[in-house]
PDB file of C-alpha atoms in Angstrom:
ATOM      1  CA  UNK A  24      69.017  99.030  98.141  1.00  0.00           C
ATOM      2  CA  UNK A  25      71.532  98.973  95.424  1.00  0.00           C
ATOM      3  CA  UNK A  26      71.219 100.314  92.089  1.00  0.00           C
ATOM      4  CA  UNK A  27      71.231  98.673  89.043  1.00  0.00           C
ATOM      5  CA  UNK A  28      74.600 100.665  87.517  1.00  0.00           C
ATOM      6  CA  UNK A  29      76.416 100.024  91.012  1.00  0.00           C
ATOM      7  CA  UNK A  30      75.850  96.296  90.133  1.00  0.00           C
ATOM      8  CA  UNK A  31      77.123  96.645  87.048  1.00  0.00           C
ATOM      9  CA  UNK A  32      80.053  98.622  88.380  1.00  0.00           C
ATOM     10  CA  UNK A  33      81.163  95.806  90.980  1.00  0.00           C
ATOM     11  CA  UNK A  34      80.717  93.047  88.187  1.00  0.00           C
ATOM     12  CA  UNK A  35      83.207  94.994  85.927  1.00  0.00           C
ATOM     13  CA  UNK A  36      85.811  95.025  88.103  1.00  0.00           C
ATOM     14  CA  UNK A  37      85.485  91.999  89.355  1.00  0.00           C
ATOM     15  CA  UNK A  38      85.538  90.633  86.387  1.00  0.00           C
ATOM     16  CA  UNK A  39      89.065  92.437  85.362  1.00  0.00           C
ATOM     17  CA  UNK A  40      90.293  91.203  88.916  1.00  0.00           C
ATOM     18  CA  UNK A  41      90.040  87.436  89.300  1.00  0.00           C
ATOM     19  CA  UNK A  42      90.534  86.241  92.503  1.00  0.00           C
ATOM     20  CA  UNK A  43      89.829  89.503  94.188  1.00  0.00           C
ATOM     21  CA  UNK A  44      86.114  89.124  94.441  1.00  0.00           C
ATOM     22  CA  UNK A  45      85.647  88.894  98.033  1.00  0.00           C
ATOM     23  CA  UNK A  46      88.246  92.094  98.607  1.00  0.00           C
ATOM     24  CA  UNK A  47      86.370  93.809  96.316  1.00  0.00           C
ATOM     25  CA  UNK A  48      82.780  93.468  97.552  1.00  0.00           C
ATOM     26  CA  UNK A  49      84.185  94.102 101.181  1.00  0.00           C
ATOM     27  CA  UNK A  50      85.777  97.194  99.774  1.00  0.00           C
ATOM     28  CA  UNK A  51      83.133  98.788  98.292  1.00  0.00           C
ATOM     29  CA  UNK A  52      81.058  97.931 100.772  1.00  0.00           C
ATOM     30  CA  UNK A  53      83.018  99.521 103.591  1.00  0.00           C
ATOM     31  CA  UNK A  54      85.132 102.015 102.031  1.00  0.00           C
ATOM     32  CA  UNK A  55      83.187 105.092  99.709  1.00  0.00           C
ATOM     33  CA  UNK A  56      86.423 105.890  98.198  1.00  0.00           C
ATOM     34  CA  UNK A  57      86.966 102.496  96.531  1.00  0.00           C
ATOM     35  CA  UNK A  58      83.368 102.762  95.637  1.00  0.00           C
ATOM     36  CA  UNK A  59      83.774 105.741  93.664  1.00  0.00           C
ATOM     37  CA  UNK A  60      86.810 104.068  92.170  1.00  0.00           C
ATOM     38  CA  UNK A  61      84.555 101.167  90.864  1.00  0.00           C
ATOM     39  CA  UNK A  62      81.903 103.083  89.572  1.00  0.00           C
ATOM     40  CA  UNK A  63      84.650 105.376  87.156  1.00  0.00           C
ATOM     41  CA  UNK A  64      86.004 102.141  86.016  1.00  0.00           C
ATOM     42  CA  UNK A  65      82.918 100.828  84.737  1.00  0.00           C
ATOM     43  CA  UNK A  66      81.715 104.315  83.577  1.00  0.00           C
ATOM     44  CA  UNK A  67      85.082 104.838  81.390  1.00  0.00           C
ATOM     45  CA  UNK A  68      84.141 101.047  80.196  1.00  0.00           C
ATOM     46  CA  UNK A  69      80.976 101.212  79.122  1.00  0.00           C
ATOM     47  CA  UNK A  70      82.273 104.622  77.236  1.00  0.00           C
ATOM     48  CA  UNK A  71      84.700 102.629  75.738  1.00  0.00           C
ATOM     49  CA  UNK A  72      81.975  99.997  74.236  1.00  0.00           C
ATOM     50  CA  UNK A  73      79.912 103.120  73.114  1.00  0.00           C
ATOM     51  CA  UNK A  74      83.412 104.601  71.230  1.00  0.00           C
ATOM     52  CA  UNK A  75      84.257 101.389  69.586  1.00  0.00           C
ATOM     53  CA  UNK A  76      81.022 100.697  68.418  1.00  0.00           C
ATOM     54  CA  UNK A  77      81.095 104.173  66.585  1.00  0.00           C
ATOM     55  CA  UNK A  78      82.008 104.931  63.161  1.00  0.00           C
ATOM     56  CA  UNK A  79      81.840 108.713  64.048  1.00  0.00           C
ATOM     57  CA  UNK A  80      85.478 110.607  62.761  1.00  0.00           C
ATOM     58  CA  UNK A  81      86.341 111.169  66.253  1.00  0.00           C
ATOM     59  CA  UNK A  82      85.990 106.965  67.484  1.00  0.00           C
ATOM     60  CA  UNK A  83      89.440 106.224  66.832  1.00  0.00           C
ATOM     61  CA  UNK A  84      90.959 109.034  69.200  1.00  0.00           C
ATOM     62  CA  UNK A  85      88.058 108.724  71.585  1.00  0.00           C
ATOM     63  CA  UNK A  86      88.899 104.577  71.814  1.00  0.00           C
ATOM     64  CA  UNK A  87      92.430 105.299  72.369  1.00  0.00           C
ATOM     65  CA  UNK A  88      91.735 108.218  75.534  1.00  0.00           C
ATOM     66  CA  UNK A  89      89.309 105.673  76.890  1.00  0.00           C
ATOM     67  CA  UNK A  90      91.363 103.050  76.369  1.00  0.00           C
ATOM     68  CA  UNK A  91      94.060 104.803  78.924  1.00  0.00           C
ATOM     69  CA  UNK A  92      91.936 106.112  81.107  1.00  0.00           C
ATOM     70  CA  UNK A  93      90.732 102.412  81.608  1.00  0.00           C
ATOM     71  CA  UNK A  94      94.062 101.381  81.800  1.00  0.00           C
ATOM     72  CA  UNK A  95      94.975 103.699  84.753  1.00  0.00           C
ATOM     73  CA  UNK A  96      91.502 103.212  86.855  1.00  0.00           C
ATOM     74  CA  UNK A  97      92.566  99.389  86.791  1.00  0.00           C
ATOM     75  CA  UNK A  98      95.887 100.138  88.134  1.00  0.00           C
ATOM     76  CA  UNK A  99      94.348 102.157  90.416  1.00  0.00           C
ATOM     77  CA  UNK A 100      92.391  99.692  91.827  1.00  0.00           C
ATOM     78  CA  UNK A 101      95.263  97.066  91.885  1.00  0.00           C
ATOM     79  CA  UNK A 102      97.236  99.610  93.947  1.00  0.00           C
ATOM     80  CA  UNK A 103      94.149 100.360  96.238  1.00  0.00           C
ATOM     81  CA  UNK A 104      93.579  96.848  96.786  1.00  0.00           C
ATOM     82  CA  UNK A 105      96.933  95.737  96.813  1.00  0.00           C
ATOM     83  CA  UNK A 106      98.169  98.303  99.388  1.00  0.00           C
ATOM     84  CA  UNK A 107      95.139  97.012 101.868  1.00  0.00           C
ATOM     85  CA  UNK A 108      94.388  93.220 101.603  1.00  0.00           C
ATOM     86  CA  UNK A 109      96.871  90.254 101.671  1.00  0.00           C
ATOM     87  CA  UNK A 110      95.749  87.999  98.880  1.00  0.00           C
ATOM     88  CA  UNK A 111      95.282  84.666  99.799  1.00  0.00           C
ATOM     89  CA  UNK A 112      93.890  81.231  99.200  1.00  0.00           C
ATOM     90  CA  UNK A 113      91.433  81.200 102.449  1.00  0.00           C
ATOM     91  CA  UNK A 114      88.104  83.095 102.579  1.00  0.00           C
ATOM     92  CA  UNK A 115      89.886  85.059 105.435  1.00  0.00           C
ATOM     93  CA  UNK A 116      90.589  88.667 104.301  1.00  0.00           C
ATOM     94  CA  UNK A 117      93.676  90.085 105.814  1.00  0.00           C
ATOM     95  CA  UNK A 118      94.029  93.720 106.496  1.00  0.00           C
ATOM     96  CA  UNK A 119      97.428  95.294 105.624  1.00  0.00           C
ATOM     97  CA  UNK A 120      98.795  98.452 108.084  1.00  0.00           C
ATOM     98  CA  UNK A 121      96.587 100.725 109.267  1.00  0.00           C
ATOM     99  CA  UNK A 122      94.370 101.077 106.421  1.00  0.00           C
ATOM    100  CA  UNK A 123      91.366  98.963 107.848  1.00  0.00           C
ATOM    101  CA  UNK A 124      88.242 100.687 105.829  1.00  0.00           C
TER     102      UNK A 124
END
């Protein structure tokens, strides 16, 4: 059974990823490192909500570390997902090279 926050985690990148949705539910289904992937993006975004709803001294630093450490766990996950799946039109996912999990 899945958890709450790993729900949330899936939703939040799929949500930055349009058109990725199936790739991405297949991934983290199948593939623990992706997973983990997913669940640091959404963790470093929901830290980011908590930062910029702050008026604590330290919010405006704390928004802009967040803010690249969001930007680099997306890129991550482009990369991941590009490098693996051949985006296409069909509901078939293709599997690039030998990276099949």
């Amino acid at each position: 059974m899945r958890s709450e926050r790993f729900e949330d985690s899936i939703a939040r990148v799929i949500k930055h990823f349009e058109g990725w949705e199936r790739y991405i539910k297949i991934a983290c289904n199948g593939n623990d490192e992706f997973r983990s992937l997913c669940e640091e993006y959404a963790l470093c975004a929901r830290c980011l909500e908590n930062w910029q709803a702050s008026d604590a001294v330290v919010s405006v630093q704390r928004r802009k570390e967040y803010t690249e450490l969001l930007a680099e766990l997306k890129q991550e996950i482009h990369n991941w997902l590009d490098q693996r799946y051949v985006r296409d039109q069909s509901d078939n996912v293709t599997v690039r090279g030998p990276h099949t999990s």
